[in-house]
Coordinates of C-alpha atoms in Angstrom, one line a residue:
X1 CA 24.3 -19.7 12.5
X2 CA 22.3 -17.6 15.0
X3 CA 22.7 -13.9 15.0
X4 CA 22.4 -13.9 18.7
X5 CA 26.0 -15.1 19.0
X6 CA 27.6 -12.2 17.1
X7 CA 27.6 -9.7 20.0
X8 CA 29.0 -12.3 22.2
X9 CA 31.9 -13.0 19.7
X10 CA 32.5 -9.3 19.3
X11 CA 32.8 -8.8 23.0
X12 CA 35.2 -11.8 23.1
X13 CA 37.4 -10.3 20.4
X14 CA 37.3 -6.8 21.9
X15 CA 39.6 -7.9 25.0
X16 CA 41.9 -9.8 22.7
X17 CA 42.6 -6.6 20.5
X18 CA 43.0 -4.5 23.5
X19 CA 45.2 -6.9 25.4
X20 CA 49.1 -6.1 25.4
X21 CA 49.6 -9.0 23.0
X22 CA 47.1 -7.6 20.5
X23 CA 48.5 -4.0 20.9
X24 CA 52.0 -5.3 20.2
X25 CA 50.8 -7.3 17.1
X26 CA 48.9 -4.2 15.7
X27 CA 52.0 -1.9 16.3
X28 CA 54.4 -4.6 14.7
X29 CA 52.1 -4.6 11.7
X30 CA 52.0 -0.9 11.3
X31 CA 55.8 -0.7 11.7
X32 CA 56.2 -3.4 8.9
X33 CA 53.9 -1.5 6.6
X34 CA 55.8 1.7 7.2
X35 CA 59.0 0.0 6.6
X36 CA 57.9 -1.5 3.3
X37 CA 56.5 1.9 2.2
X38 CA 59.8 3.5 3.1
X39 CA 61.7 0.9 1.1
X40 CA 59.5 1.6 -2.0
X41 CA 60.1 5.3 -1.7
X42 CA 63.8 5.1 -0.8
X43 CA 65.0 5.7 -4.5
X44 CA 62.9 8.9 -4.7
X45 CA 64.0 10.0 -1.1
X46 CA 67.6 9.4 -2.0
X47 CA 67.4 11.3 -5.2
X48 CA 65.4 14.1 -3.6
X49 CA 67.9 14.4 -0.8
X50 CA 70.9 14.6 -3.1
X51 CA 69.6 16.6 -5.9
X52 CA 67.3 19.1 -4.0
X53 CA 67.5 18.8 -0.2
X54 CA 71.3 19.0 0.2
X55 CA 71.9 21.8 -2.5
X56 CA 69.2 23.8 -0.7
X57 CA 70.7 23.5 2.7
X58 CA 74.1 24.2 1.3
X59 CA 72.9 27.3 -0.5
X60 CA 71.2 28.5 2.7
X61 CA 74.5 27.8 4.7
X62 CA 76.8 29.7 2.2
X63 CA 74.4 32.7 2.1
X64 CA 75.7 33.5 5.6
X65 CA 79.4 32.9 4.7
X66 CA 82.2 34.7 2.9
X67 CA 83.3 32.2 0.4
X68 CA 85.2 32.6 -2.8
X69 CA 85.6 28.8 -3.7
X70 CA 89.3 28.8 -2.8
X71 CA 89.6 29.7 0.9
X72 CA 87.6 28.1 3.8
X73 CA 84.3 29.9 4.3
X74 CA 84.0 32.3 7.1
X75 CA 80.8 33.5 9.1
X76 CA 79.4 36.9 7.8
X77 CA 75.9 36.7 9.3
X78 CA 73.5 38.9 7.3
X79 CA 76.1 40.9 5.4
X80 CA 75.5 39.1 2.3
X81 CA 71.8 39.6 2.4
X82 CA 72.3 43.4 3.3
X83 CA 74.8 43.7 0.4
X84 CA 72.4 42.1 -2.2
X85 CA 69.3 44.2 -1.1
X86 CA 71.0 47.5 -0.5
X87 CA 74.5 47.7 -2.1
X88 CA 74.2 45.5 -5.3
X89 CA 72.9 48.0 -8.0
X90 CA 72.1 45.3 -10.6
X91 CA 69.9 43.2 -8.2
X92 CA 66.7 45.3 -8.5
X93 CA 66.8 45.7 -12.4
X94 CA 67.4 41.9 -12.6
X95 CA 64.5 41.4 -10.3
X96 CA 62.1 43.6 -12.3
X97 CA 63.2 42.0 -15.7
X98 CA 62.7 38.5 -14.3
X99 CA 59.2 39.3 -13.0
X100 CA 58.3 41.2 -16.2
X101 CA 59.2 38.1 -18.2
X102 CA 57.4 35.7 -15.7
X103 CA 54.2 37.7 -16.1
X104 CA 54.2 39.1 -19.8
X105 CA 56.1 36.3 -21.6
X106 CA 54.3 33.5 -19.9
X107 CA 50.9 35.0 -20.5
X108 CA 51.6 35.6 -24.2
X109 CA 52.9 32.0 -24.6
X110 CA 49.8 30.5 -22.9
X111 CA 47.3 32.8 -24.9
X112 CA 49.1 32.1 -28.3
X113 CA 49.6 28.4 -27.5
X114 CA 46.0 28.0 -26.6
X115 CA 44.8 30.1 -29.7
X116 CA 46.9 28.1 -32.1
X117 CA 45.7 24.8 -30.6
X118 CA 42.2 25.7 -31.0
X119 CA 42.7 27.0 -34.6
X120 CA 44.3 23.7 -35.7
X121 CA 41.7 21.6 -34.1
X122 CA 39.1 23.4 -36.2
X123 CA 41.0 22.8 -39.5
X124 CA 39.4 20.0 -41.5
X125 CA 42.2 19.5 -44.2
X126 CA 45.9 19.8 -43.7
X127 CA 45.9 19.9 -40.0
X128 CA 49.0 17.7 -39.7
X129 CA 50.9 20.1 -41.9
X130 CA 50.1 23.2 -40.0
X131 CA 50.8 21.2 -36.6
X132 CA 54.2 20.3 -37.9
X133 CA 55.0 23.8 -39.1
X134 CA 54.0 25.4 -35.7
X135 CA 55.9 22.7 -33.8
X136 CA 59.2 22.9 -35.8
X137 CA 60.4 26.2 -34.2
X138 CA 60.1 24.5 -30.7
X139 CA 62.8 22.0 -31.8
X140 CA 65.4 24.6 -32.7
X141 CA 68.3 24.9 -30.3
X142 CA 68.0 28.0 -28.0
X143 CA 71.3 29.5 -28.9
X144 CA 70.7 29.1 -32.6
X145 CA 67.1 30.4 -32.5
X146 CA 68.4 33.5 -30.5
X147 CA 71.2 34.1 -33.0
X148 CA 68.7 34.0 -35.9
X149 CA 66.2 36.3 -34.2
X150 CA 69.1 38.8 -33.4
X151 CA 70.0 39.0 -37.1
X152 CA 66.4 39.1 -38.3
X153 CA 65.7 42.0 -35.9
X154 CA 69.0 43.9 -36.6
X155 CA 68.0 47.5 -36.6
X156 CA 70.2 48.2 -39.6
X157 CA 70.4 45.2 -41.8
X158 CA 67.5 42.9 -40.5
X159 CA 64.7 42.0 -43.0
X160 CA 62.0 42.7 -40.3
X161 CA 62.9 46.4 -40.0
X162 CA 63.3 46.7 -43.8
X163 CA 59.6 45.3 -44.1
X164 CA 58.4 47.6 -41.5
X165 CA 60.0 50.7 -43.1
X166 CA 58.7 49.6 -46.4
X167 CA 55.0 49.9 -45.1
X168 CA 55.6 53.1 -43.3
X169 CA 56.0 51.8 -39.7
X170 CA 58.7 53.0 -37.6
X171 CA 61.2 50.4 -36.9
X172 CA 62.3 49.8 -33.4
X173 CA 65.9 48.9 -32.4
X174 CA 64.7 45.7 -30.8
X175 CA 67.8 44.1 -28.9
X176 CA 69.7 47.4 -29.0
X177 CA 66.9 49.4 -27.3
X178 CA 66.2 49.0 -23.6
X179 CA 62.5 49.6 -24.2
X180 CA 62.2 46.9 -26.9
X181 CA 64.6 44.2 -25.8
X182 CA 62.2 42.4 -23.4
X183 CA 59.4 42.5 -26.0
X184 CA 61.8 41.0 -28.6
X185 CA 62.6 38.1 -26.1
X186 CA 58.8 37.7 -25.8
X187 CA 58.5 37.5 -29.5
X188 CA 61.1 34.9 -29.6
X189 CA 59.4 32.9 -26.8
X190 CA 56.1 33.1 -28.6
X191 CA 57.7 31.9 -31.9
X192 CA 58.7 28.6 -30.1
X193 CA 55.3 27.9 -28.6
X194 CA 54.9 24.5 -30.3
X195 CA 55.2 22.6 -27.0
X196 CA 52.1 24.4 -25.5
X197 CA 50.2 24.1 -28.8
X198 CA 50.6 20.3 -28.7
X199 CA 49.5 20.1 -25.0
X200 CA 46.5 22.3 -25.5
X201 CA 45.4 20.3 -28.7
X202 CA 45.4 17.0 -26.6
X203 CA 43.3 18.8 -23.9
X204 CA 40.9 20.4 -26.5
X205 CA 40.3 17.0 -28.3
X206 CA 39.3 15.5 -24.9
X207 CA 36.4 18.0 -24.3
X208 CA 33.1 16.2 -24.7
X209 CA 31.4 17.2 -27.9
X210 CA 28.0 16.6 -26.4
X211 CA 28.5 19.6 -24.3
X212 CA 29.0 21.7 -27.3
X213 CA 26.0 20.3 -29.1
X214 CA 23.8 21.0 -26.0
X215 CA 25.2 24.5 -25.7
X216 CA 24.5 25.1 -29.4
X217 CA 20.9 24.0 -28.9
X218 CA 20.5 26.4 -26.1
X219 CA 21.8 29.3 -28.4
X220 CA 25.1 29.8 -26.6
X221 CA 27.5 32.0 -28.6
X222 CA 31.1 31.1 -29.4
X223 CA 32.5 33.1 -26.5
X224 CA 30.0 31.6 -24.2
X225 CA 30.9 28.0 -25.4
X226 CA 34.6 28.8 -24.8
X227 CA 34.0 30.5 -21.5
X228 CA 31.7 27.9 -19.9
X229 CA 32.7 24.6 -21.7
X230 CA 36.3 24.8 -23.1
X231 CA 38.0 26.5 -20.1
X232 CA 36.4 24.5 -17.3
X233 CA 37.4 21.3 -19.1
X234 CA 41.0 22.3 -19.9
X235 CA 41.6 24.4 -16.7
X236 CA 44.1 21.8 -15.2
X237 CA 46.2 22.0 -18.5
X238 CA 46.1 25.9 -18.4
X239 CA 47.3 25.8 -14.7
X240 CA 50.0 23.3 -15.7
X241 CA 51.1 25.6 -18.6
X242 CA 51.2 28.7 -16.4
X243 CA 53.1 27.0 -13.5
X244 CA 55.7 25.4 -15.7
X245 CA 56.0 28.6 -17.7
X246 CA 56.7 30.7 -14.6
X247 CA 59.3 28.2 -13.3
X248 CA 61.0 28.4 -16.7
X249 CA 60.9 32.1 -16.8
X250 CA 62.5 32.2 -13.4
X251 CA 65.4 30.2 -14.8
X252 CA 65.6 32.2 -18.1
X253 CA 69.2 32.5 -18.9
X254 CA 70.4 31.4 -22.3
X255 CA 68.3 33.5 -24.6
X256 CA 68.8 36.9 -23.0
X257 CA 72.5 36.5 -22.6
X258 CA 73.2 35.2 -26.1
X259 CA 71.0 38.0 -27.5
X260 CA 72.7 40.8 -25.4
X261 CA 76.1 39.5 -26.4
X262 CA 75.4 39.4 -30.1
X263 CA 73.6 42.8 -30.1
X264 CA 76.4 44.4 -28.2
X265 CA 79.0 43.0 -30.6
X266 CA 80.8 40.9 -27.9
X267 CA 80.8 37.3 -29.1
X268 CA 82.9 36.0 -26.3
X269 CA 86.3 35.5 -28.0
X270 CA 89.6 35.3 -26.2
X271 CA 90.2 38.2 -24.0
X272 CA 86.6 39.6 -24.5
X273 CA 84.9 41.2 -21.7
X274 CA 81.2 41.2 -21.4
X275 CA 78.8 42.6 -18.7
X276 CA 75.4 40.9 -18.8
X277 CA 72.2 43.0 -19.2
X278 CA 72.9 44.9 -22.4
X279 CA 71.3 47.5 -23.2
X280 CA 71.2 49.3 -19.9
X281 CA 70.5 46.1 -17.9
X282 CA 67.1 45.5 -19.7
X283 CA 68.0 41.9 -20.4
X284 CA 69.7 41.1 -17.1
X285 CA 67.8 38.3 -15.1
X286 CA 68.3 36.8 -11.8
X287 CA 69.9 33.6 -13.1
X288 CA 72.5 35.6 -15.0
X289 CA 73.2 37.6 -11.8
X290 CA 73.8 34.4 -9.9
X291 CA 76.3 33.2 -12.4
X292 CA 77.9 36.6 -12.6
X293 CA 78.3 36.8 -8.8
X294 CA 79.4 33.2 -8.3
X295 CA 81.6 32.3 -11.3
X296 CA 82.9 35.8 -12.4
X297 CA 83.2 37.7 -9.1
X298 CA 83.7 34.6 -7.0
X299 CA 81.2 36.0 -4.4
X300 CA 79.5 32.8 -3.6
X301 CA 77.7 34.1 -0.6
X302 CA 75.9 36.9 -2.5
X303 CA 75.2 34.5 -5.3
X304 CA 73.5 32.1 -2.8
X305 CA 71.4 35.0 -1.6
X306 CA 70.1 35.7 -5.1
X307 CA 69.5 32.0 -5.7
X308 CA 67.4 31.9 -2.6
X309 CA 65.4 34.9 -3.5
X310 CA 64.8 33.2 -6.9
X311 CA 63.7 30.0 -5.2
X312 CA 61.3 31.9 -2.9
X313 CA 59.7 33.8 -5.8
X314 CA 59.2 30.5 -7.8
X315 CA 57.6 28.9 -4.8
X316 CA 55.4 31.9 -4.0
X317 CA 54.2 32.1 -7.6
X318 CA 53.4 28.4 -7.7
X319 CA 51.7 28.4 -4.3
X320 CA 49.6 31.5 -5.3
X321 CA 48.5 29.8 -8.6
X322 CA 47.6 26.6 -7.0
X323 CA 45.5 28.3 -4.3
X324 CA 43.8 30.8 -6.8
X325 CA 43.2 28.3 -9.5
X326 CA 39.5 29.3 -9.9
X327 CA 40.4 33.0 -10.2
X328 CA 43.2 32.3 -12.6
X329 CA 40.9 30.5 -15.0
X330 CA 38.1 32.7 -14.4
X331 CA 35.3 30.0 -14.8
X332 CA 31.9 30.4 -13.5
X333 CA 29.1 28.1 -12.4

Protein backbone atom coordinates (compact mmCIF):
# COMPACT_ATOMS: atom_id res chain seq x y z
CA UNK A 1 0.00 0.00 0.00
CA UNK A 2 1.38 3.39 -0.99
CA UNK A 3 2.05 5.87 1.79
CA UNK A 4 0.77 8.66 -0.46
CA UNK A 5 -2.80 7.65 0.31
CA UNK A 6 -2.43 8.02 4.13
CA UNK A 7 -2.83 11.82 4.30
CA UNK A 8 -5.83 11.55 2.04
CA UNK A 9 -7.43 8.94 4.30
CA UNK A 10 -6.75 11.07 7.40
CA UNK A 11 -8.34 14.07 5.72
CA UNK A 12 -11.34 11.92 4.81
CA UNK A 13 -11.67 10.63 8.38
CA UNK A 14 -11.39 14.09 9.97
CA UNK A 15 -14.70 15.42 8.63
CA UNK A 16 -16.41 12.22 9.73
CA UNK A 17 -15.14 12.63 13.30
CA UNK A 18 -16.09 16.30 13.41
CA UNK A 19 -19.50 15.78 11.92
CA UNK A 20 -22.63 15.91 14.15
CA UNK A 21 -23.01 12.14 13.92
CA UNK A 22 -19.37 11.59 14.94
CA UNK A 23 -19.65 13.97 17.88
CA UNK A 24 -22.82 12.25 19.07
CA UNK A 25 -21.13 8.86 18.86
CA UNK A 26 -18.11 10.11 20.82
CA UNK A 27 -20.36 11.74 23.42
CA UNK A 28 -22.39 8.55 23.77
CA UNK A 29 -19.22 6.50 24.24
CA UNK A 30 -17.94 8.82 26.96
CA UNK A 31 -21.29 8.75 28.75
CA UNK A 32 -21.36 4.96 28.60
CA UNK A 33 -17.84 4.75 30.04
CA UNK A 34 -18.76 7.19 32.81
CA UNK A 35 -21.86 5.16 33.71
CA UNK A 36 -19.83 1.96 33.76
CA UNK A 37 -17.26 3.55 36.06
CA UNK A 38 -20.02 4.89 38.30
CA UNK A 39 -21.61 1.44 38.49
CA UNK A 40 -18.34 -0.11 39.65
CA UNK A 41 -17.82 2.67 42.20
CA UNK A 42 -21.41 2.65 43.47
CA UNK A 43 -20.80 0.27 46.45
CA UNK A 44 -18.02 2.53 47.73
CA UNK A 45 -19.99 5.71 47.04
CA UNK A 46 -23.03 4.39 48.91
CA UNK A 47 -20.93 3.27 51.86
CA UNK A 48 -19.02 6.56 51.90
CA UNK A 49 -22.21 8.56 51.79
CA UNK A 50 -23.94 6.69 54.63
CA UNK A 51 -20.91 6.15 56.89
CA UNK A 52 -19.05 9.44 56.37
CA UNK A 53 -20.88 12.02 54.27
CA UNK A 54 -24.25 11.91 56.04
CA UNK A 55 -22.80 11.89 59.61
CA UNK A 56 -20.48 14.78 58.74
CA UNK A 57 -23.28 16.89 57.31
CA UNK A 58 -25.54 16.03 60.26
CA UNK A 59 -22.84 16.98 62.75
CA UNK A 60 -22.34 20.31 61.01
CA UNK A 61 -26.11 20.88 61.01
CA UNK A 62 -26.60 20.08 64.72
CA UNK A 63 -23.63 22.25 65.70
CA UNK A 64 -25.87 25.25 64.96
CA UNK A 65 -28.87 23.80 66.79
CA UNK A 66 -30.12 23.46 70.34
CA UNK A 67 -30.85 19.75 70.62
CA UNK A 68 -31.08 17.39 73.59
CA UNK A 69 -32.10 14.23 71.77
CA UNK A 70 -35.71 14.45 72.98
CA UNK A 71 -37.15 17.73 71.77
CA UNK A 72 -37.03 18.99 68.17
CA UNK A 73 -33.86 20.93 67.34
CA UNK A 74 -34.07 24.71 67.33
CA UNK A 75 -31.74 27.16 65.59
CA UNK A 76 -29.05 28.76 67.79
CA UNK A 77 -26.63 30.10 65.20
CA UNK A 78 -23.09 30.45 66.55
CA UNK A 79 -24.06 30.10 70.22
CA UNK A 80 -22.76 26.54 70.48
CA UNK A 81 -19.44 27.55 68.93
CA UNK A 82 -19.12 30.55 71.24
CA UNK A 83 -19.97 28.40 74.26
CA UNK A 84 -17.35 25.78 73.45
CA UNK A 85 -14.51 28.21 72.75
CA UNK A 86 -15.21 30.77 75.49
CA UNK A 87 -17.47 29.32 78.21
CA UNK A 88 -16.61 25.60 78.32
CA UNK A 89 -13.78 25.35 80.87
CA UNK A 90 -12.75 21.79 79.98
CA UNK A 91 -12.36 22.38 76.24
CA UNK A 92 -8.85 23.86 76.28
CA UNK A 93 -7.39 21.31 78.74
CA UNK A 94 -8.86 18.54 76.57
CA UNK A 95 -7.40 20.17 73.48
CA UNK A 96 -3.94 20.45 75.04
CA UNK A 97 -3.99 16.85 76.27
CA UNK A 98 -5.08 15.52 72.89
CA UNK A 99 -2.37 17.47 71.03
CA UNK A 100 0.24 16.36 73.60
CA UNK A 101 -0.68 12.72 73.07
CA UNK A 102 -0.74 13.17 69.29
CA UNK A 103 2.80 14.55 69.28
CA UNK A 104 4.62 12.82 72.14
CA UNK A 105 2.87 9.45 72.27
CA UNK A 106 2.89 8.94 68.50
CA UNK A 107 6.56 9.95 68.26
CA UNK A 108 7.55 7.51 70.99
CA UNK A 109 5.57 4.68 69.41
CA UNK A 110 7.15 5.24 65.99
CA UNK A 111 10.69 5.49 67.40
CA UNK A 112 10.36 2.42 69.62
CA UNK A 113 8.55 0.41 66.94
CA UNK A 114 11.28 1.17 64.41
CA UNK A 115 14.04 0.49 66.94
CA UNK A 116 12.64 -2.87 68.01
CA UNK A 117 12.01 -3.84 64.39
CA UNK A 118 15.62 -3.06 63.48
CA UNK A 119 16.89 -4.94 66.52
CA UNK A 120 14.95 -8.10 65.73
CA UNK A 121 15.99 -8.07 62.06
CA UNK A 122 19.63 -8.14 63.25
CA UNK A 123 19.14 -11.12 65.58
CA UNK A 124 20.43 -14.36 64.11
CA UNK A 125 19.01 -16.89 66.58
CA UNK A 126 15.63 -16.82 68.28
CA UNK A 127 14.19 -13.93 66.27
CA UNK A 128 10.78 -15.63 66.16
CA UNK A 129 10.65 -15.88 69.95
CA UNK A 130 11.51 -12.22 70.46
CA UNK A 131 9.08 -11.18 67.75
CA UNK A 132 6.30 -13.08 69.51
CA UNK A 133 7.17 -11.65 72.92
CA UNK A 134 7.11 -8.08 71.63
CA UNK A 135 3.90 -8.61 69.67
CA UNK A 136 1.85 -10.29 72.41
CA UNK A 137 1.16 -7.06 74.40
CA UNK A 138 -0.55 -5.60 71.34
CA UNK A 139 -3.12 -8.42 71.52
CA UNK A 140 -4.15 -7.54 75.07
CA UNK A 141 -7.61 -5.90 75.27
CA UNK A 142 -7.29 -2.15 75.94
CA UNK A 143 -9.35 -2.24 79.14
CA UNK A 144 -7.47 -5.21 80.60
CA UNK A 145 -4.08 -3.72 79.67
CA UNK A 146 -4.98 -0.37 81.24
CA UNK A 147 -6.21 -2.01 84.44
CA UNK A 148 -3.00 -3.99 84.72
CA UNK A 149 -0.88 -0.88 84.19
CA UNK A 150 -2.79 1.13 86.80
CA UNK A 151 -2.18 -1.58 89.39
CA UNK A 152 1.48 -2.00 88.37
CA UNK A 153 2.02 1.76 88.65
CA UNK A 154 0.02 2.17 91.86
CA UNK A 155 2.00 4.67 93.97
CA UNK A 156 1.41 2.75 97.20
CA UNK A 157 1.37 -0.94 96.35
CA UNK A 158 2.60 -1.16 92.76
CA UNK A 159 5.73 -3.25 92.08
CA UNK A 160 7.19 -0.60 89.74
CA UNK A 161 7.42 2.02 92.48
CA UNK A 162 8.72 -0.57 94.93
CA UNK A 163 11.59 -1.37 92.54
CA UNK A 164 12.32 2.32 91.96
CA UNK A 165 12.46 3.01 95.70
CA UNK A 166 14.67 -0.03 96.21
CA UNK A 167 17.32 1.44 93.91
CA UNK A 168 16.98 4.93 95.34
CA UNK A 169 14.94 6.55 92.56
CA UNK A 170 12.05 8.81 93.64
CA UNK A 171 8.81 7.06 92.73
CA UNK A 172 6.19 9.21 90.96
CA UNK A 173 2.47 8.91 91.56
CA UNK A 174 1.83 8.09 87.89
CA UNK A 175 -1.95 8.11 87.23
CA UNK A 176 -2.59 9.98 90.49
CA UNK A 177 -0.31 12.90 89.52
CA UNK A 178 -1.32 15.41 86.84
CA UNK A 179 2.34 15.75 85.75
CA UNK A 180 2.82 12.01 85.27
CA UNK A 181 -0.54 10.79 84.01
CA UNK A 182 0.16 11.48 80.31
CA UNK A 183 3.69 9.98 80.47
CA UNK A 184 2.11 6.90 82.07
CA UNK A 185 -0.35 6.65 79.18
CA UNK A 186 2.60 6.99 76.79
CA UNK A 187 4.40 4.11 78.52
CA UNK A 188 1.23 2.05 78.12
CA UNK A 189 1.07 2.89 74.42
CA UNK A 190 4.75 2.04 73.89
CA UNK A 191 4.24 -1.29 75.69
CA UNK A 192 1.74 -2.27 72.98
CA UNK A 193 3.92 -1.24 70.04
CA UNK A 194 3.92 -4.72 68.49
CA UNK A 195 1.79 -3.66 65.53
CA UNK A 196 4.31 -1.06 64.39
CA UNK A 197 7.16 -3.45 65.05
CA UNK A 198 5.75 -5.98 62.57
CA UNK A 199 5.08 -3.31 59.94
CA UNK A 200 8.60 -1.88 60.24
CA UNK A 201 10.15 -5.35 60.15
CA UNK A 202 8.45 -6.08 56.84
CA UNK A 203 9.68 -2.76 55.44
CA UNK A 204 13.23 -3.26 56.70
CA UNK A 205 13.49 -6.72 55.17
CA UNK A 206 12.60 -5.24 51.77
CA UNK A 207 15.53 -2.79 51.77
CA UNK A 208 18.00 -3.99 49.09
CA UNK A 209 21.07 -5.50 50.73
CA UNK A 210 23.20 -4.39 47.79
CA UNK A 211 22.83 -0.79 48.94
CA UNK A 212 24.20 -1.65 52.39
CA UNK A 213 27.10 -3.55 50.87
CA UNK A 214 27.99 -0.65 48.57
CA UNK A 215 27.80 1.78 51.49
CA UNK A 216 30.10 -0.39 53.60
CA UNK A 217 32.63 -0.51 50.76
CA UNK A 218 32.51 3.30 50.63
CA UNK A 219 33.21 3.47 54.36
CA UNK A 220 29.78 4.68 55.48
CA UNK A 221 29.16 4.60 59.23
CA UNK A 222 26.12 2.82 60.74
CA UNK A 223 24.37 6.17 61.21
CA UNK A 224 25.05 7.15 57.59
CA UNK A 225 23.69 3.81 56.37
CA UNK A 226 20.57 4.34 58.44
CA UNK A 227 20.25 7.97 57.38
CA UNK A 228 20.81 7.60 53.66
CA UNK A 229 19.69 4.01 52.94
CA UNK A 230 17.24 2.74 55.55
CA UNK A 231 15.12 5.87 56.01
CA UNK A 232 14.67 6.69 52.30
CA UNK A 233 13.55 3.12 51.60
CA UNK A 234 11.07 2.89 54.47
CA UNK A 235 9.87 6.53 54.35
CA UNK A 236 6.36 5.59 53.07
CA UNK A 237 5.96 3.18 56.00
CA UNK A 238 7.15 5.82 58.48
CA UNK A 239 4.64 8.28 57.03
CA UNK A 240 1.89 5.65 57.26
CA UNK A 241 2.75 4.94 60.90
CA UNK A 242 2.74 8.63 61.82
CA UNK A 243 -0.53 9.45 60.03
CA UNK A 244 -2.43 6.45 61.41
CA UNK A 245 -0.92 7.07 64.84
CA UNK A 246 -2.13 10.67 64.90
CA UNK A 247 -5.59 9.64 63.77
CA UNK A 248 -5.64 7.05 66.56
CA UNK A 249 -4.43 9.61 69.11
CA UNK A 250 -7.20 11.98 68.06
CA UNK A 251 -9.67 9.17 68.88
CA UNK A 252 -7.96 8.21 72.16
CA UNK A 253 -10.74 7.37 74.60
CA UNK A 254 -10.68 3.98 76.29
CA UNK A 255 -7.27 3.96 77.99
CA UNK A 256 -7.39 7.44 79.60
CA UNK A 257 -10.93 7.10 80.91
CA UNK A 258 -10.33 3.61 82.33
CA UNK A 259 -7.06 4.74 83.94
CA UNK A 260 -8.65 7.83 85.47
CA UNK A 261 -11.60 5.83 86.80
CA UNK A 262 -9.44 3.19 88.45
CA UNK A 263 -6.92 5.68 89.82
CA UNK A 264 -9.67 7.85 91.30
CA UNK A 265 -11.36 4.84 92.91
CA UNK A 266 -14.57 5.14 90.87
CA UNK A 267 -15.21 1.83 89.13
CA UNK A 268 -18.56 2.76 87.64
CA UNK A 269 -20.89 0.91 89.96
CA UNK A 270 -24.56 1.67 90.47
CA UNK A 271 -25.04 5.28 91.49
CA UNK A 272 -21.38 6.15 91.08
CA UNK A 273 -20.62 9.55 89.61
CA UNK A 274 -17.47 10.24 87.68
CA UNK A 275 -16.10 13.35 85.99
CA UNK A 276 -13.59 12.46 83.23
CA UNK A 277 -10.08 13.84 83.41
CA UNK A 278 -8.77 12.72 86.81
CA UNK A 279 -6.39 13.99 88.06
CA UNK A 280 -7.00 17.71 87.42
CA UNK A 281 -8.22 17.19 83.83
CA UNK A 282 -4.80 15.79 82.86
CA UNK A 283 -6.28 12.69 81.17
CA UNK A 284 -9.26 14.44 79.58
CA UNK A 285 -9.27 14.14 75.78
CA UNK A 286 -11.56 15.58 73.13
CA UNK A 287 -13.36 12.25 72.47
CA UNK A 288 -14.17 12.03 76.21
CA UNK A 289 -15.49 15.59 76.09
CA UNK A 290 -17.69 14.74 73.09
CA UNK A 291 -19.17 11.77 74.97
CA UNK A 292 -19.64 13.77 78.17
CA UNK A 293 -21.40 16.66 76.43
CA UNK A 294 -23.59 14.46 74.27
CA UNK A 295 -24.56 11.52 76.46
CA UNK A 296 -24.14 12.86 80.00
CA UNK A 297 -25.22 16.50 79.60
CA UNK A 298 -27.43 15.96 76.51
CA UNK A 299 -25.93 19.02 74.87
CA UNK A 300 -25.66 17.62 71.37
CA UNK A 301 -24.97 20.98 69.77
CA UNK A 302 -21.80 21.58 71.79
CA UNK A 303 -20.77 17.95 71.35
CA UNK A 304 -21.01 18.36 67.58
CA UNK A 305 -18.84 21.48 67.73
CA UNK A 306 -16.10 19.58 69.61
CA UNK A 307 -16.41 16.68 67.17
CA UNK A 308 -15.93 19.04 64.22
CA UNK A 309 -12.88 20.59 65.88
CA UNK A 310 -11.46 17.11 66.36
CA UNK A 311 -12.15 16.28 62.72
CA UNK A 312 -10.52 19.52 61.55
CA UNK A 313 -7.36 18.85 63.56
CA UNK A 314 -7.13 15.29 62.23
CA UNK A 315 -7.44 16.51 58.65
CA UNK A 316 -4.95 19.35 59.25
CA UNK A 317 -2.34 17.01 60.74
CA UNK A 318 -2.77 14.53 57.91
CA UNK A 319 -2.58 17.19 55.19
CA UNK A 320 0.51 18.75 56.79
CA UNK A 321 2.30 15.42 57.02
CA UNK A 322 1.43 14.50 53.46
CA UNK A 323 2.74 17.85 52.17
CA UNK A 324 5.86 17.84 54.37
CA UNK A 325 6.80 14.22 53.81
CA UNK A 326 10.43 15.03 52.95
CA UNK A 327 10.82 17.24 56.00
CA UNK A 328 9.19 14.63 58.23
CA UNK A 329 11.57 11.88 57.19
CA UNK A 330 14.54 14.19 56.96
CA UNK A 331 16.21 12.38 54.09
CA UNK A 332 18.82 13.96 51.91
CA UNK A 333 20.08 13.46 48.40
